Amino acid sequence: EDQVTQSPEALRLQEGESSSLNCSYTVSGLRGLFWYRQDPGKGPEFLFTLYSAGEEKEKERLKATLTKKESFLHITAPKPEDSATYLCAVLVGGYQKVTFGTGTKLQVIP
Amino acid sequence: DADVTQTPRNRITKTGKRIMLECSQTKGHDRMYWYRQDPGLGLRLIYYSFDVKDINKGEISDGYSVSRQAQAKFSLSLESAIPNQTALYFCATSGGLAGVTDTQYFGPGTRLTVL
C-alpha cells in the first residue's frame, strides 16, 4: 500500500528562523511528488512538482528537494505570512491517482 | 475569476436529506476529482473522472455518487446524508495529457455539516 508520511505534524518558528519539513514515501513507481500550501478553510494551493531524485525547485523563500525515499521543503528566513499547512502528495505510475500526506502545520511568530 | 469554482461554499443539512455539490472549471482540463478532508486524516479521494464518459470510484465512494455533465462540470451527490459525512469537500482538476505527470489544482472547498 502506498504511504506518505509528513513530519513534524506541527512546527513553530520565529520569524527569520530557517527550517525544513519532511515528506517520506513508500510507493511503487513514483511518477511525481507535489507540494501544496493550505490556509485554514481554503483549498490547497499548488507550489511544486518534482519528478526525479536530485531535482530541486525554488519559489521565493521555499525550496523543494527530492530523493528516492523522501522530499524536503526548506523554508529560508520565514515570515508570518508563510504560516499555513503544507501538504505533500505522490502520484504513482499506472494508477494516475494521488495519495496525500496529512500535512505539517507551520506557525511563524513575529 | 477563479479557475475552479465550487457551489455552495457552505451547507448545513439534516440527516437523510439529498445534497448536491457542484464544481465548474475554466482550465480546460480533462480530469476532475472529488476529495473530502477531515482533521487528522488528510485528503481522501471519493471519485474521479478522466473524461465525460469515464467515472471511477476512489477510496471512500460509499454513500456518494457523481455526475460528469460536461468537460467543465462535475457534481457530487450525497443520496441520504449522514452526520459522519460532515467534512470539507474539494474539487480538483488536472490536465491529463498522455505521458505527462499532471498536477492537480483545487477549488476553494465546500464546508458541509450534516446534523
Short mmCIF file of C-alpha atoms in Angstrom, two decimals:
data_model
loop_
_atom_site.label_atom_id
_atom_site.label_comp_id
_atom_site.label_asym_id
_atom_site.label_seq_id
_atom_site.Cartn_x
_atom_site.Cartn_y
_atom_site.Cartn_z
CA GLU A 1 0.00 0.00 0.00
CA ASP A 2 1.28 3.44 -0.92
CA GLN A 3 2.14 5.56 2.10
CA VAL A 4 3.06 9.20 2.56
CA THR A 5 4.25 10.43 5.97
CA GLN A 6 4.92 14.05 6.82
CA SER A 7 6.90 15.30 9.78
CA PRO A 8 6.71 17.10 12.04
CA GLU A 9 2.94 17.38 12.43
CA ALA A 10 3.36 20.93 13.68
CA LEU A 11 6.26 23.38 13.66
CA ARG A 12 6.57 26.72 15.35
CA LEU A 13 9.32 29.08 14.15
CA GLN A 14 10.43 32.57 14.97
CA GLU A 15 10.42 34.96 12.03
CA GLY A 16 13.73 34.50 10.20
CA GLU A 17 14.42 31.06 11.68
CA SER A 18 15.01 28.68 8.76
CA SER A 19 13.89 25.04 8.90
CA SER A 20 12.81 22.05 6.82
CA LEU A 21 9.66 19.96 6.51
CA ASN A 22 9.93 16.29 5.63
CA CYS A 23 7.81 14.06 3.40
CA SER A 24 8.78 10.39 3.29
CA TYR A 25 7.06 7.99 0.95
CA THR A 26 6.76 4.27 0.29
CA VAL A 27 5.35 3.71 -3.17
CA SER A 28 5.97 1.57 -6.23
CA GLY A 29 6.81 3.58 -9.28
CA LEU A 30 6.78 7.24 -8.28
CA ARG A 31 5.64 9.44 -11.19
CA GLY A 32 5.67 12.73 -9.34
CA LEU A 33 5.70 14.39 -5.93
CA PHE A 34 3.71 17.53 -5.20
CA TRP A 35 3.85 20.19 -2.51
CA TYR A 36 0.83 22.32 -1.66
CA ARG A 37 0.14 25.11 0.78
CA GLN A 38 -3.24 25.21 2.50
CA ASP A 39 -4.65 28.07 4.54
CA PRO A 40 -7.46 27.32 7.04
CA GLY A 41 -10.80 26.70 5.34
CA LYS A 42 -9.33 27.10 1.85
CA GLY A 43 -8.32 24.80 -0.98
CA PRO A 44 -4.74 23.57 -1.35
CA GLU A 45 -2.59 25.93 -3.41
CA PHE A 46 -0.07 24.29 -5.71
CA LEU A 47 3.60 25.02 -5.01
CA PHE A 48 5.89 22.49 -6.73
CA THR A 49 6.03 19.28 -8.70
CA LEU A 50 9.18 17.14 -8.54
CA TYR A 51 9.68 14.24 -10.94
CA SER A 52 13.02 12.57 -10.20
CA ALA A 53 15.59 12.14 -7.46
CA GLY A 54 18.02 15.03 -7.31
CA GLU A 55 15.55 17.56 -8.65
CA GLU A 56 15.16 20.90 -6.84
CA LYS A 57 12.70 23.75 -7.28
CA GLU A 58 12.52 27.16 -5.65
CA LYS A 59 9.90 29.83 -5.15
CA GLU A 60 10.62 32.86 -3.01
CA ARG A 61 11.60 31.54 0.46
CA LEU A 62 10.70 27.94 -0.37
CA LYS A 63 12.89 25.23 -1.87
CA ALA A 64 11.77 21.67 -2.52
CA THR A 65 14.14 18.74 -2.99
CA LEU A 66 13.59 15.08 -3.81
CA THR A 67 15.46 11.84 -3.08
CA LYS A 68 14.43 8.26 -3.75
CA LYS A 69 12.70 7.98 -0.38
CA GLU A 70 11.77 11.48 0.74
CA SER A 71 11.30 15.10 -0.10
CA PHE A 72 12.16 18.20 1.89
CA LEU A 73 10.55 21.61 1.83
CA HIS A 74 13.15 24.09 3.05
CA ILE A 75 11.91 27.44 4.33
CA THR A 76 14.54 30.18 4.47
CA ALA A 77 14.02 33.19 6.73
CA PRO A 78 10.27 32.60 7.05
CA LYS A 79 7.78 35.39 7.58
CA PRO A 80 4.43 35.28 9.44
CA GLU A 81 2.60 35.09 6.10
CA ASP A 82 4.26 31.71 5.49
CA SER A 83 2.10 30.28 8.29
CA ALA A 84 -0.07 27.54 6.78
CA THR A 85 -0.37 23.78 6.49
CA TYR A 86 1.98 22.30 3.91
CA LEU A 87 0.80 19.15 2.16
CA CYS A 88 2.86 16.59 0.30
CA ALA A 89 1.34 14.18 -2.24
CA VAL A 90 2.61 11.46 -4.57
CA LEU A 91 1.42 10.22 -7.94
CA VAL A 92 2.10 6.56 -8.61
CA GLY A 93 2.67 5.33 -12.13
CA GLY A 94 -0.09 3.32 -13.74
CA TYR A 95 -2.84 4.49 -11.42
CA GLN A 96 -2.98 8.24 -12.03
CA LYS A 97 -4.22 8.79 -8.50
CA VAL A 98 -2.63 10.99 -5.92
CA THR A 99 -2.04 9.99 -2.28
CA PHE A 100 -1.76 12.84 0.21
CA GLY A 101 0.08 13.10 3.50
CA THR A 102 -1.67 14.63 6.49
CA GLY A 103 0.41 17.80 6.38
CA THR A 104 2.71 19.91 8.54
CA LYS A 105 1.12 22.89 10.24
CA LEU A 106 3.64 25.73 10.25
CA GLN A 107 3.32 28.74 12.50
CA VAL A 108 5.77 31.64 12.09
CA ILE A 109 5.84 34.04 15.02
CA PRO A 110 6.82 37.70 14.53
CA ASP B 1 -12.14 34.81 -11.75
CA ALA B 2 -11.18 31.55 -10.11
CA ASP B 3 -10.24 28.65 -12.41
CA VAL B 4 -12.07 26.07 -10.27
CA THR B 5 -15.30 27.07 -8.55
CA GLN B 6 -17.47 25.16 -6.11
CA THR B 7 -21.05 25.76 -5.02
CA PRO B 8 -22.28 26.06 -2.39
CA ARG B 9 -19.38 27.19 -0.21
CA ASN B 10 -21.18 26.28 2.99
CA ARG B 11 -24.13 23.97 3.58
CA ILE B 12 -25.92 22.77 6.68
CA THR B 13 -28.38 19.94 6.20
CA LYS B 14 -30.19 17.23 8.14
CA THR B 15 -29.69 13.51 8.24
CA GLY B 16 -31.44 11.74 5.36
CA LYS B 17 -31.52 14.72 3.01
CA ARG B 18 -30.14 14.56 -0.54
CA ILE B 19 -27.36 17.03 -1.22
CA MET B 20 -25.56 18.01 -4.41
CA LEU B 21 -22.23 19.80 -4.54
CA GLU B 22 -21.20 21.33 -7.84
CA CYS B 23 -17.84 22.02 -9.42
CA SER B 24 -17.01 24.01 -12.54
CA GLN B 25 -13.65 24.72 -14.12
CA THR B 26 -12.34 27.04 -16.81
CA LYS B 27 -8.87 25.49 -17.03
CA GLY B 28 -9.80 23.28 -19.98
CA HIS B 29 -8.66 20.18 -18.08
CA ASP B 30 -9.94 16.70 -18.88
CA ARG B 31 -9.62 15.19 -15.42
CA MET B 32 -11.72 16.09 -12.40
CA TYR B 33 -11.71 14.78 -8.83
CA TRP B 34 -13.71 14.95 -5.62
CA TYR B 35 -11.96 14.75 -2.24
CA ARG B 36 -13.05 15.08 1.34
CA GLN B 37 -10.83 16.41 4.10
CA ASP B 38 -11.18 15.53 7.76
CA PRO B 39 -8.93 16.71 10.60
CA GLY B 40 -6.03 14.30 11.06
CA LEU B 41 -6.95 12.19 8.03
CA GLY B 42 -5.82 14.37 5.19
CA LEU B 43 -7.39 14.46 1.75
CA ARG B 44 -9.14 11.29 0.61
CA LEU B 45 -10.34 10.60 -2.90
CA ILE B 46 -14.08 9.97 -3.37
CA TYR B 47 -14.49 9.79 -7.17
CA TYR B 48 -12.54 10.80 -10.23
CA SER B 49 -13.27 11.24 -13.92
CA PHE B 50 -10.74 11.27 -16.77
CA ASP B 51 -13.29 12.45 -19.35
CA VAL B 52 -17.04 12.88 -19.75
CA LYS B 53 -17.64 9.16 -20.30
CA ASP B 54 -15.25 7.93 -17.63
CA ILE B 55 -16.18 7.73 -13.92
CA ASN B 56 -14.13 5.86 -11.32
CA LYS B 57 -14.53 5.16 -7.62
CA GLY B 58 -11.91 6.39 -5.21
CA GLU B 59 -11.01 5.01 -1.81
CA ILE B 60 -14.17 6.21 0.00
CA SER B 61 -17.03 6.21 -2.54
CA ASP B 62 -19.70 4.52 -0.38
CA GLY B 63 -22.64 6.87 0.22
CA TYR B 64 -21.66 9.17 -2.66
CA SER B 65 -22.41 9.39 -6.38
CA VAL B 66 -21.16 11.69 -9.13
CA SER B 67 -22.18 13.05 -12.50
CA ARG B 68 -19.92 14.50 -15.21
CA GLN B 69 -22.33 16.73 -17.08
CA ALA B 70 -19.69 18.24 -19.35
CA GLN B 71 -15.94 18.53 -19.60
CA ALA B 72 -16.08 21.52 -17.28
CA LYS B 73 -18.68 20.30 -14.76
CA PHE B 74 -18.50 17.53 -12.16
CA SER B 75 -21.06 17.19 -9.38
CA LEU B 76 -21.03 15.13 -6.20
CA SER B 77 -24.23 13.87 -4.58
CA LEU B 78 -24.94 12.53 -1.14
CA GLU B 79 -28.12 10.49 -1.65
CA SER B 80 -29.01 10.32 2.03
CA ALA B 81 -26.68 12.43 4.15
CA ILE B 82 -25.42 11.14 7.49
CA PRO B 83 -23.51 13.01 10.25
CA ASN B 84 -20.15 11.32 9.53
CA GLN B 85 -20.23 12.92 6.08
CA THR B 86 -19.63 16.25 7.78
CA ALA B 87 -16.35 17.45 6.24
CA LEU B 88 -14.65 19.84 3.86
CA TYR B 89 -15.16 18.79 0.24
CA PHE B 90 -12.79 19.78 -2.52
CA CYS B 91 -12.98 19.52 -6.27
CA ALA B 92 -9.74 19.35 -8.25
CA THR B 93 -8.76 19.26 -11.91
CA SER B 94 -5.72 18.20 -13.87
CA GLY B 95 -4.58 18.38 -17.46
CA GLY B 96 -4.42 14.67 -18.13
CA LEU B 97 -2.12 14.84 -21.10
CA ALA B 98 -0.97 11.35 -22.04
CA GLY B 99 2.51 10.62 -20.71
CA VAL B 100 2.61 13.76 -18.55
CA THR B 101 2.64 13.67 -14.78
CA ASP B 102 -0.14 16.13 -14.14
CA THR B 103 -0.60 18.50 -11.25
CA GLN B 104 -3.99 18.83 -9.59
CA TYR B 105 -5.49 22.27 -8.99
CA PHE B 106 -8.06 22.65 -6.26
CA GLY B 107 -11.24 24.64 -5.80
CA PRO B 108 -11.99 26.70 -2.68
CA GLY B 109 -13.97 23.92 -0.99
CA THR B 110 -17.45 23.33 0.39
CA ARG B 111 -17.94 23.03 4.13
CA LEU B 112 -20.77 20.54 4.68
CA THR B 113 -22.40 19.96 8.05
CA VAL B 114 -24.90 17.14 8.49
CA LEU B 115 -26.98 17.41 11.66
#
